[in-house]
PDB file of C-alpha atoms and ligand atoms in Angstrom:
ATOM      1  CA  UNK J  12       5.628  16.784 -27.447  1.00 97.00           C
ATOM      2  CA  UNK J  13       4.011  15.433 -24.286  1.00 98.00           C
ATOM      3  CA  UNK J  14       6.222  13.116 -22.215  1.00 98.00           C
ATOM      4  CA  UNK J  15       4.792  11.125 -19.331  1.00 98.00           C
ATOM      5  CA  UNK J  16       5.968   8.639 -16.740  1.00 98.00           C
ATOM      6  CA  UNK J  17       3.483   5.807 -16.375  1.00 98.00           C
ATOM      7  CA  UNK J  18       2.892   2.396 -14.868  1.00 98.00           C
ATOM      8  CA  UNK J  19       1.575  -0.418 -17.069  1.00 98.00           C
ATOM      9  CA  UNK J  20       1.428  -4.129 -16.174  1.00 97.00           C
ATOM     10  CA  UNK J  21       3.540  -3.487 -13.109  1.00 96.00           C
ATOM     11  CA  UNK J  22       6.348  -1.729 -14.994  1.00 97.00           C
ATOM     12  CA  UNK J  23       7.258   1.975 -14.882  1.00 98.00           C
ATOM     13  CA  UNK J  24       8.261   3.577 -18.205  1.00 98.00           C
ATOM     14  CA  UNK J  25       8.486   6.894 -19.998  1.00 98.00           C
ATOM     15  CA  UNK J  26       6.244   7.508 -22.992  1.00 98.00           C
ATOM     16  CA  UNK J  27       5.140   9.995 -25.599  1.00 97.00           C
ATOM     17  CA  UNK J  28       1.458  10.903 -25.286  1.00 98.00           C
ATOM     18  CA  UNK J  29      -0.402  11.083 -28.596  1.00 95.00           C
ATOM     19  CA  UNK J  30      -4.072  12.086 -28.184  1.00 92.00           C
ATOM     20  CA  UNK J  31      -5.581   9.188 -26.205  1.00 96.00           C
ATOM     21  CA  UNK J  32      -2.644   6.786 -26.476  1.00 97.00           C
ATOM     22  CA  UNK J  33       0.881   6.489 -25.155  1.00 98.00           C
ATOM     23  CA  UNK J  34       3.964   5.104 -26.908  1.00 97.00           C
ATOM     24  CA  UNK J  35       6.804   3.772 -24.778  1.00 97.00           C
ATOM     25  CA  UNK J  36      10.220   5.371 -25.140  1.00 97.00           C
ATOM     26  CA  UNK J  37      12.684   2.499 -25.615  1.00 96.00           C
ATOM     27  CA  UNK J  38      15.867   4.577 -25.462  1.00 96.00           C
ATOM     28  CA  UNK J  39      15.452   5.802 -21.872  1.00 97.00           C
ATOM     29  CA  UNK J  40      14.334   3.904 -18.741  1.00 97.00           C
ATOM     30  CA  UNK J  41      13.145   7.013 -16.909  1.00 98.00           C
ATOM     31  CA  UNK J  42      12.474  10.730 -17.382  1.00 98.00           C
ATOM     32  CA  UNK J  43      15.732  11.943 -15.775  1.00 98.00           C
ATOM     33  CA  UNK J  44      17.733   9.815 -18.250  1.00 98.00           C
ATOM     34  CA  UNK J  45      15.597  11.059 -21.152  1.00 97.00           C
ATOM     35  CA  UNK J  46      16.180  14.702 -20.128  1.00 98.00           C
ATOM     36  CA  UNK J  47      19.932  14.084 -19.941  1.00 97.00           C
ATOM     37  CA  UNK J  48      19.993  12.303 -23.312  1.00 96.00           C
ATOM     38  CA  UNK J  49      17.786  14.927 -24.978  1.00 95.00           C
ATOM     39  CA  UNK J  50      14.834  14.126 -27.214  1.00 94.00           C
ATOM     40  CA  UNK J  51      16.794  14.362 -30.495  1.00 92.00           C
ATOM     41  CA  UNK J  52      18.053  10.762 -30.448  1.00 89.00           C
ATOM     42  CA  UNK J  53      15.007   9.321 -28.718  1.00 94.00           C
ATOM     43  CA  UNK J  54      13.321   6.262 -30.182  1.00 94.00           C
ATOM     44  CA  UNK J  55       9.941   4.889 -29.277  1.00 90.00           C
ATOM     45  CA  UNK J  56       8.147   1.556 -29.596  1.00 88.00           C
ATOM     46  CA  UNK J  57       5.904   0.897 -32.618  1.00 87.00           C
ATOM     47  CA  UNK J  58       2.860  -0.177 -30.667  1.00 92.00           C
ATOM     48  CA  UNK J  59       0.810   2.225 -28.524  1.00 96.00           C
ATOM     49  CA  UNK J  60      -1.243   1.654 -25.361  1.00 97.00           C
ATOM     50  CA  UNK J  61      -4.614   3.346 -24.808  1.00 98.00           C
ATOM     51  CA  UNK J  62      -4.013   6.136 -22.275  1.00 97.00           C
ATOM     52  CA  UNK J  63      -6.870   4.964 -20.010  1.00 97.00           C
ATOM     53  CA  UNK J  64      -5.082   1.636 -19.481  1.00 98.00           C
ATOM     54  CA  UNK J  65      -2.014   3.176 -17.866  1.00 98.00           C
ATOM     55  CA  UNK J  66      -1.528   4.823 -14.491  1.00 98.00           C
ATOM     56  CA  UNK J  67       0.092   8.205 -14.965  1.00 98.00           C
ATOM     57  CA  UNK J  68       2.746   9.045 -12.390  1.00 98.00           C
ATOM     58  CA  UNK J  69       4.443  12.378 -11.744  1.00 98.00           C
ATOM     59  CA  UNK J  70       6.667  13.001 -14.800  1.00 98.00           C
ATOM     60  CA  UNK J  71       9.668  12.942 -12.403  1.00 98.00           C
ATOM     61  CA  UNK J  72       8.424  10.728  -9.580  1.00 98.00           C
ATOM     62  CA  UNK J  73      11.584  11.174  -7.504  1.00 98.00           C
ATOM     63  CA  UNK J  74      13.497  14.418  -8.210  1.00 98.00           C
ATOM     64  CA  UNK J  75      17.218  14.287  -7.370  1.00 97.00           C
ATOM     65  CA  UNK J  76      16.983  17.340  -5.147  1.00 97.00           C
ATOM     66  CA  UNK J  77      14.371  19.559  -3.545  1.00 98.00           C
ATOM     67  CA  UNK J  78      11.944  21.356  -5.816  1.00 98.00           C
ATOM     68  CA  UNK J  79      12.721  25.075  -6.052  1.00 98.00           C
ATOM     69  CA  UNK J  80       9.590  27.130  -5.390  1.00 98.00           C
ATOM     70  CA  UNK J  81       8.689  30.787  -5.688  1.00 98.00           C
ATOM     71  CA  UNK J  82       6.368  32.313  -3.097  1.00 96.00           C
ATOM     72  CA  UNK J  83       4.194  35.403  -3.625  1.00 94.00           C
ATOM     73  CA  UNK J  84       5.323  35.645  -7.240  1.00 97.00           C
ATOM     74  CA  UNK J  85       1.972  36.748  -8.703  1.00 96.00           C
ATOM     75  CA  UNK J  86       1.124  40.382  -7.989  1.00 93.00           C
ATOM     76  CA  UNK J  87      -2.535  39.737  -7.032  1.00 93.00           C
ATOM     77  CA  UNK J  88      -1.640  36.758  -4.833  1.00 93.00           C
ATOM     78  CA  UNK J  89       1.171  38.733  -3.089  1.00 92.00           C
ATOM     79  CA  UNK J  90      -1.495  41.321  -2.168  1.00 93.00           C
ATOM     80  CA  UNK J  91      -4.077  38.800  -0.891  1.00 93.00           C
ATOM     81  CA  UNK J  92      -1.414  36.969   1.175  1.00 91.00           C
ATOM     82  CA  UNK J  93      -0.108  40.151   2.767  1.00 93.00           C
ATOM     83  CA  UNK J  94      -3.654  41.304   3.561  1.00 93.00           C
ATOM     84  CA  UNK J  95      -4.593  37.939   5.120  1.00 91.00           C
ATOM     85  CA  UNK J  96      -1.475  38.078   7.342  1.00 90.00           C
ATOM     86  CA  UNK J  97      -1.766  41.797   8.131  1.00 92.00           C
ATOM     87  CA  UNK J  98       1.642  42.454   6.536  1.00 91.00           C
ATOM     88  CA  UNK J  99       3.049  44.695   3.830  1.00 93.00           C
ATOM     89  CA  UNK J 100       3.584  43.152   0.366  1.00 91.00           C
ATOM     90  CA  UNK J 101       7.122  41.763   0.262  1.00 88.00           C
ATOM     91  CA  UNK J 102       9.240  40.612  -2.708  1.00 91.00           C
ATOM     92  CA  UNK J 103       8.937  37.022  -4.042  1.00 94.00           C
ATOM     93  CA  UNK J 104      10.671  34.405  -1.870  1.00 95.00           C
ATOM     94  CA  UNK J 105      12.465  31.190  -2.838  1.00 96.00           C
ATOM     95  CA  UNK J 106      11.883  28.096  -0.734  1.00 97.00           C
ATOM     96  CA  UNK J 107      11.979  24.363  -1.443  1.00 98.00           C
ATOM     97  CA  UNK J 108       9.783  21.277  -1.204  1.00 98.00           C
ATOM     98  CA  UNK J 109      11.261  17.868  -0.271  1.00 98.00           C
ATOM     99  CA  UNK J 110      11.492  15.264  -3.104  1.00 98.00           C
ATOM    100  CA  UNK J 111       9.299  12.888  -1.047  1.00 98.00           C
ATOM    101  CA  UNK J 112       6.318  15.279  -1.316  1.00 98.00           C
ATOM    102  CA  UNK J 113       5.838  14.478  -5.051  1.00 98.00           C
ATOM    103  CA  UNK J 114       2.480  12.865  -5.919  1.00 98.00           C
ATOM    104  CA  UNK J 115       0.886  11.539  -9.106  1.00 98.00           C
ATOM    105  CA  UNK J 116      -1.390  13.806 -11.217  1.00 98.00           C
ATOM    106  CA  UNK J 117      -4.459  11.753 -10.203  1.00 98.00           C
ATOM    107  CA  UNK J 118      -3.082  10.573  -6.842  1.00 98.00           C
ATOM    108  CA  UNK J 119      -4.878  10.906  -3.519  1.00 98.00           C
ATOM    109  CA  UNK J 120      -3.863  13.675  -1.116  1.00 98.00           C
ATOM    110  CA  UNK J 121      -4.104  12.709   2.547  1.00 98.00           C
ATOM    111  CA  UNK J 122      -5.429  15.234   5.041  1.00 97.00           C
ATOM    112  CA  UNK J 123      -4.368  14.310   8.588  1.00 96.00           C
ATOM    113  CA  UNK J 124      -5.880  16.670  11.198  1.00 96.00           C
ATOM    114  CA  UNK J 125      -3.186  15.707  13.714  1.00 96.00           C
ATOM    115  CA  UNK J 126      -0.686  17.400  11.328  1.00 95.00           C
ATOM    116  CA  UNK J 127      -2.723  20.220   9.770  1.00 96.00           C
ATOM    117  CA  UNK J 128      -6.258  21.552   9.706  1.00 97.00           C
ATOM    118  CA  UNK J 129      -5.395  24.172   7.076  1.00 97.00           C
ATOM    119  CA  UNK J 130      -4.517  22.279   3.881  1.00 98.00           C
ATOM    120  CA  UNK J 131      -4.597  24.764   1.000  1.00 98.00           C
ATOM    121  CA  UNK J 132      -4.251  24.743  -2.806  1.00 98.00           C
ATOM    122  CA  UNK J 133      -1.792  26.555  -5.102  1.00 98.00           C
ATOM    123  CA  UNK J 134      -1.927  25.781  -8.855  1.00 98.00           C
ATOM    124  CA  UNK J 135       1.403  26.570 -10.497  1.00 98.00           C
ATOM    125  CA  UNK J 136       3.396  26.377 -13.719  1.00 98.00           C
ATOM    126  CA  UNK J 137       6.511  24.265 -13.097  1.00 98.00           C
ATOM    127  CA  UNK J 138       9.677  24.494 -15.178  1.00 98.00           C
ATOM    128  CA  UNK J 139      11.884  21.468 -15.860  1.00 98.00           C
ATOM    129  CA  UNK J 140      15.544  22.344 -16.452  1.00 98.00           C
ATOM    130  CA  UNK J 141      17.102  20.566 -19.476  1.00 98.00           C
ATOM    131  CA  UNK J 142      20.767  21.609 -19.412  1.00 97.00           C
ATOM    132  CA  UNK J 143      23.332  22.456 -16.758  1.00 98.00           C
ATOM    133  CA  UNK J 144      22.874  26.197 -16.130  1.00 98.00           C
ATOM    134  CA  UNK J 145      25.449  28.401 -14.388  1.00 98.00           C
ATOM    135  CA  UNK J 146      25.460  32.222 -14.706  1.00 98.00           C
ATOM    136  CA  UNK J 147      22.912  32.183 -17.514  1.00 98.00           C
ATOM    137  CA  UNK J 148      21.546  35.507 -18.797  1.00 98.00           C
ATOM    138  CA  UNK J 149      17.821  36.193 -19.000  1.00 97.00           C
ATOM    139  CA  UNK J 150      18.043  36.376 -22.798  1.00 98.00           C
ATOM    140  CA  UNK J 151      19.427  32.816 -22.989  1.00 98.00           C
ATOM    141  CA  UNK J 152      17.531  31.391 -20.013  1.00 98.00           C
ATOM    142  CA  UNK J 153      14.611  29.768 -21.832  1.00 98.00           C
ATOM    143  CA  UNK J 154      17.013  27.676 -23.975  1.00 98.00           C
ATOM    144  CA  UNK J 155      17.875  25.828 -20.710  1.00 98.00           C
ATOM    145  CA  UNK J 156      14.270  24.747 -20.201  1.00 98.00           C
ATOM    146  CA  UNK J 157      13.403  21.160 -21.134  1.00 98.00           C
ATOM    147  CA  UNK J 158       9.671  21.640 -20.674  1.00 98.00           C
ATOM    148  CA  UNK J 159       6.777  22.607 -18.462  1.00 98.00           C
ATOM    149  CA  UNK J 160       4.280  20.809 -16.280  1.00 98.00           C
ATOM    150  CA  UNK J 161       1.371  21.538 -13.909  1.00 98.00           C
ATOM    151  CA  UNK J 162       2.114  21.400 -10.198  1.00 98.00           C
ATOM    152  CA  UNK J 163      -0.050  22.044  -7.168  1.00 98.00           C
ATOM    153  CA  UNK J 164       2.022  23.406  -4.281  1.00 98.00           C
ATOM    154  CA  UNK J 165      -0.363  21.985  -1.666  1.00 98.00           C
ATOM    155  CA  UNK J 166       0.404  23.701   1.631  1.00 98.00           C
ATOM    156  CA  UNK J 167      -0.328  23.074   5.288  1.00 97.00           C
ATOM    157  CA  UNK J 168      -0.799  26.758   6.194  1.00 96.00           C
ATOM    158  CA  UNK J 169      -0.721  26.226   9.949  1.00 94.00           C
ATOM    159  CA  UNK J 170       2.696  24.503   9.643  1.00 94.00           C
ATOM    160  CA  UNK J 171       3.908  27.033   7.055  1.00 93.00           C
ATOM    161  CA  UNK J 172       3.048  29.929   9.356  1.00 88.00           C
ATOM    162  CA  UNK J 173       4.321  28.304  12.544  1.00 88.00           C
ATOM    163  CA  UNK J 174       7.748  29.895  11.950  1.00 87.00           C
ATOM    164  CA  UNK J 175       9.351  32.026   9.212  1.00 85.00           C
ATOM    165  CA  UNK J 176      10.573  28.786   7.529  1.00 91.00           C
ATOM    166  CA  UNK J 177       8.073  27.482   4.911  1.00 94.00           C
ATOM    167  CA  UNK J 178       9.785  24.108   4.456  1.00 96.00           C
ATOM    168  CA  UNK J 179       7.782  21.692   6.634  1.00 95.00           C
ATOM    169  CA  UNK J 180       4.371  23.106   5.686  1.00 96.00           C
ATOM    170  CA  UNK J 181       5.314  22.676   2.017  1.00 97.00           C
ATOM    171  CA  UNK J 182       6.841  19.200   2.226  1.00 97.00           C
ATOM    172  CA  UNK J 183       4.249  16.810   3.637  1.00 97.00           C
ATOM    173  CA  UNK J 184       4.173  13.476   1.768  1.00 98.00           C
ATOM    174  CA  UNK J 185       1.902  13.734  -1.268  1.00 98.00           C
ATOM    175  CA  UNK J 186       1.570  17.534  -1.147  1.00 98.00           C
ATOM    176  CA  UNK J 187       3.044  18.051  -4.611  1.00 98.00           C
ATOM    177  CA  UNK J 188       0.921  16.523  -7.386  1.00 98.00           C
ATOM    178  CA  UNK J 189       2.687  17.045 -10.685  1.00 98.00           C
ATOM    179  CA  UNK J 190       1.771  16.255 -14.296  1.00 98.00           C
ATOM    180  CA  UNK J 191      -0.108  14.909 -16.067  1.00 98.00           C
ATOM    181  CA  UNK J 192       3.012  15.118 -18.323  1.00 98.00           C
ATOM    182  CA  UNK J 193       5.812  17.421 -19.408  1.00 98.00           C
ATOM    183  CA  UNK J 194       5.116  19.535 -22.500  1.00 98.00           C
ATOM    184  CA  UNK J 195       8.467  20.204 -24.200  1.00 98.00           C
ATOM    185  CA  UNK J 196       9.614  23.819 -24.367  1.00 98.00           C
ATOM    186  CA  UNK J 197       9.346  24.058 -28.174  1.00 98.00           C
ATOM    187  CA  UNK J 198       5.528  23.954 -27.783  1.00 98.00           C
ATOM    188  CA  UNK J 199       5.534  26.827 -25.268  1.00 98.00           C
ATOM    189  CA  UNK J 200       7.920  29.443 -26.657  1.00 97.00           C
ATOM    190  CA  UNK J 201       6.423  32.097 -24.323  1.00 98.00           C
ATOM    191  CA  UNK J 202       5.699  30.831 -20.782  1.00 98.00           C
ATOM    192  CA  UNK J 203       4.466  34.284 -19.719  1.00 98.00           C
ATOM    193  CA  UNK J 204       1.008  34.087 -21.290  1.00 98.00           C
ATOM    194  CA  UNK J 205      -0.635  30.924 -19.983  1.00 98.00           C
ATOM    195  CA  UNK J 206      -3.964  30.732 -18.133  1.00 98.00           C
ATOM    196  CA  UNK J 207      -4.050  28.751 -14.879  1.00 98.00           C
ATOM    197  CA  UNK J 208      -7.115  27.466 -13.053  1.00 98.00           C
ATOM    198  CA  UNK J 209      -7.730  25.626  -9.825  1.00 98.00           C
ATOM    199  CA  UNK J 210     -11.106  24.307  -8.701  1.00 98.00           C
ATOM    200  CA  UNK J 211     -12.392  22.385  -5.694  1.00 98.00           C
ATOM    201  CA  UNK J 212     -15.418  20.116  -6.283  1.00 98.00           C
ATOM    202  CA  UNK J 213     -15.938  21.839  -9.649  1.00 98.00           C
ATOM    203  CA  UNK J 214     -16.072  25.331  -8.102  1.00 98.00           C
ATOM    204  CA  UNK J 215     -13.431  27.658  -9.546  1.00 98.00           C
ATOM    205  CA  UNK J 216     -11.127  29.031  -6.812  1.00 98.00           C
ATOM    206  CA  UNK J 217      -8.123  30.363  -8.704  1.00 98.00           C
ATOM    207  CA  UNK J 218      -7.947  31.801 -12.198  1.00 98.00           C
ATOM    208  CA  UNK J 219      -4.889  33.698 -13.353  1.00 97.00           C
ATOM    209  CA  UNK J 220      -2.326  34.146 -16.090  1.00 98.00           C
ATOM    210  CA  UNK J 221       1.437  33.743 -15.944  1.00 98.00           C
ATOM    211  CA  UNK J 222       1.661  37.315 -17.287  1.00 97.00           C
ATOM    212  CA  UNK J 223       0.963  38.404 -13.653  1.00 96.00           C
ATOM    213  CA  UNK J 224       4.285  36.882 -12.447  1.00 97.00           C
ATOM    214  CA  UNK J 225       6.626  39.345 -10.748  1.00 97.00           C
ATOM    215  CA  UNK J 226       9.750  37.254 -11.468  1.00 97.00           C
ATOM    216  CA  UNK J 227       9.433  35.725 -14.924  1.00 98.00           C
ATOM    217  CA  UNK J 228      10.692  32.221 -15.727  1.00 98.00           C
ATOM    218  CA  UNK J 229      13.711  33.720 -17.536  1.00 98.00           C
ATOM    219  CA  UNK J 230      14.494  36.032 -14.617  1.00 98.00           C
ATOM    220  CA  UNK J 231      14.281  33.195 -12.066  1.00 98.00           C
ATOM    221  CA  UNK J 232      16.719  31.047 -14.090  1.00 98.00           C
ATOM    222  CA  UNK J 233      19.152  33.965 -14.387  1.00 98.00           C
ATOM    223  CA  UNK J 234      18.852  34.790 -10.698  1.00 97.00           C
ATOM    224  CA  UNK J 235      19.166  31.247  -9.312  1.00 98.00           C
ATOM    225  CA  UNK J 236      21.968  30.298 -11.730  1.00 98.00           C
ATOM    226  CA  UNK J 237      24.058  33.261 -10.512  1.00 98.00           C
ATOM    227  CA  UNK J 238      24.181  31.598  -7.121  1.00 97.00           C
ATOM    228  CA  UNK J 239      24.000  27.859  -7.785  1.00 97.00           C
ATOM    229  CA  UNK J 240      24.222  25.383 -10.638  1.00 98.00           C
ATOM    230  CA  UNK J 241      20.905  24.272 -12.043  1.00 98.00           C
ATOM    231  CA  UNK J 242      21.019  20.728 -13.377  1.00 98.00           C
ATOM    232  CA  UNK J 243      19.011  18.641 -15.865  1.00 98.00           C
ATOM    233  CA  UNK J 244      15.834  17.466 -14.188  1.00 98.00           C
ATOM    234  CA  UNK J 245      15.724  20.264 -11.626  1.00 98.00           C
ATOM    235  CA  UNK J 246      12.191  21.555 -11.082  1.00 98.00           C
ATOM    236  CA  UNK J 247      11.306  25.172 -10.429  1.00 98.00           C
ATOM    237  CA  UNK J 248       7.691  25.887  -9.527  1.00 98.00           C
ATOM    238  CA  UNK J 249       6.881  29.506 -10.216  1.00 98.00           C
ATOM    239  CA  UNK J 250       4.248  30.609  -7.713  1.00 98.00           C
ATOM    240  CA  UNK J 251       0.487  30.747  -7.631  1.00 98.00           C
ATOM    241  CA  UNK J 252      -2.176  33.282  -8.701  1.00 97.00           C
ATOM    242  CA  UNK J 253      -4.753  34.798  -6.319  1.00 96.00           C
ATOM    243  CA  UNK J 254      -7.616  32.754  -4.892  1.00 97.00           C
ATOM    244  CA  UNK J 255      -5.917  30.526  -2.316  1.00 97.00           C
ATOM    245  CA  UNK J 256      -8.027  29.220   0.585  1.00 97.00           C
ATOM    246  CA  UNK J 257      -6.455  31.008   3.565  1.00 96.00           C
ATOM    247  CA  UNK J 258      -6.935  34.457   1.990  1.00 95.00           C
ATOM    248  CA  UNK J 259     -10.671  33.872   1.351  1.00 95.00           C
ATOM    249  CA  UNK J 260     -13.343  35.363   3.564  1.00 94.00           C
ATOM    250  CA  UNK J 261     -14.067  33.198   5.414  1.00 96.00           C
ATOM    251  CA  UNK J 262     -10.945  31.030   4.871  1.00 97.00           C
ATOM    252  CA  UNK J 263     -11.475  27.656   3.156  1.00 98.00           C
ATOM    253  CA  UNK J 264      -9.366  24.504   3.336  1.00 98.00           C
ATOM    254  CA  UNK J 265      -9.372  21.053   1.779  1.00 98.00           C
ATOM    255  CA  UNK J 266     -11.236  18.238   3.533  1.00 98.00           C
ATOM    256  CA  UNK J 267     -11.727  14.516   2.859  1.00 98.00           C
ATOM    257  CA  UNK J 268     -14.128  13.937  -0.028  1.00 98.00           C
ATOM    258  CA  UNK J 269     -13.052  17.051  -1.930  1.00 98.00           C
ATOM    259  CA  UNK J 270     -11.637  16.828  -5.458  1.00 98.00           C
ATOM    260  CA  UNK J 271      -8.866  19.256  -6.391  1.00 98.00           C
ATOM    261  CA  UNK J 272      -8.443  20.142 -10.075  1.00 98.00           C
ATOM    262  CA  UNK J 273      -5.395  22.027 -11.354  1.00 98.00           C
ATOM    263  CA  UNK J 274      -5.021  23.179 -14.929  1.00 98.00           C
ATOM    264  CA  UNK J 275      -2.475  25.141 -16.990  1.00 98.00           C
ATOM    265  CA  UNK J 276      -3.267  26.125 -20.573  1.00 98.00           C
ATOM    266  CA  UNK J 277      -1.347  24.159 -23.259  1.00 98.00           C
ATOM    267  CA  UNK J 278      -0.322  21.521 -20.679  1.00 98.00           C
ATOM    268  CA  UNK J 279      -3.279  19.747 -19.115  1.00 98.00           C
ATOM    269  CA  UNK J 280      -5.375  19.069 -16.034  1.00 98.00           C
ATOM    270  CA  UNK J 281      -4.689  17.099 -12.838  1.00 98.00           C
ATOM    271  CA  UNK J 282      -7.417  15.740 -10.590  1.00 98.00           C
ATOM    272  CA  UNK J 283      -6.568  14.767  -7.008  1.00 98.00           C
ATOM    273  CA  UNK J 284      -9.108  13.323  -4.531  1.00 98.00           C
ATOM    274  CA  UNK J 285      -8.634  14.403  -0.920  1.00 98.00           C
ATOM    275  CA  UNK J 286      -8.881  11.514   1.553  1.00 98.00           C
ATOM    276  CA  UNK J 287      -8.739  11.105   5.328  1.00 97.00           C
ATOM    277  CA  UNK J 288      -5.638   9.742   7.037  1.00 94.00           C
TER     278      UNK J 288
HETATM  279 MG1  LIG D  13       3.368  28.048  -4.116  1.00 96.78          MG
END
């Protein structure tokens, strides 16, 4: 099942996406409530709205806490990053992105040269937690997943690399398009065999598969839940495959007028125009 947050006639709702239409969920006012209630008792309106008439928002427009993010979690990307920085390949890192960085799946991304002249792309598979998870084993971990979505961990490289702390370069307003919807976990029993693609102006920049992840989704849930409680609606974005801009020769970055497309197999495609500040 595909679940989206959308705006229609000035009202924000949650809906079930069926081909080219959307049906409003009447039993939950927003996605976080729906995740907490579970989809079993959900009921939806009878009438549907054509999908092109609604504005899709991020499935969780305002997460309750920072988005957990994995860095250098794909083997090929870990190598390209280390080479571009003249470093040895290190283990995956966990950092976070501020809730205010979330953007809509077709929202504009603002490039402001007074903040950053190195705005880069990172297509990722994001995991939405469905149940409170504490000290969960890898073998049980996927039963705590509500669903999956596409996320682009847009990054201001110059700010990211200014210090050892990734946070500010990862948290600029709008630098986290997410969507176009959540696909529930029952439709993706194995998250470790999904193709991902990212293109700029129709030119393919990243193409990878989640089977290249160093820390799998199940491992990350086990590892994080040993240290802290994961809660319904928490988002974990799982890292990006090779092909990011700063590791290219010569390096490439996003500029106003560009269109960023991010796709994960079995989920969907986001399209974000880049605009000037
Ligand atoms: Mg990333």
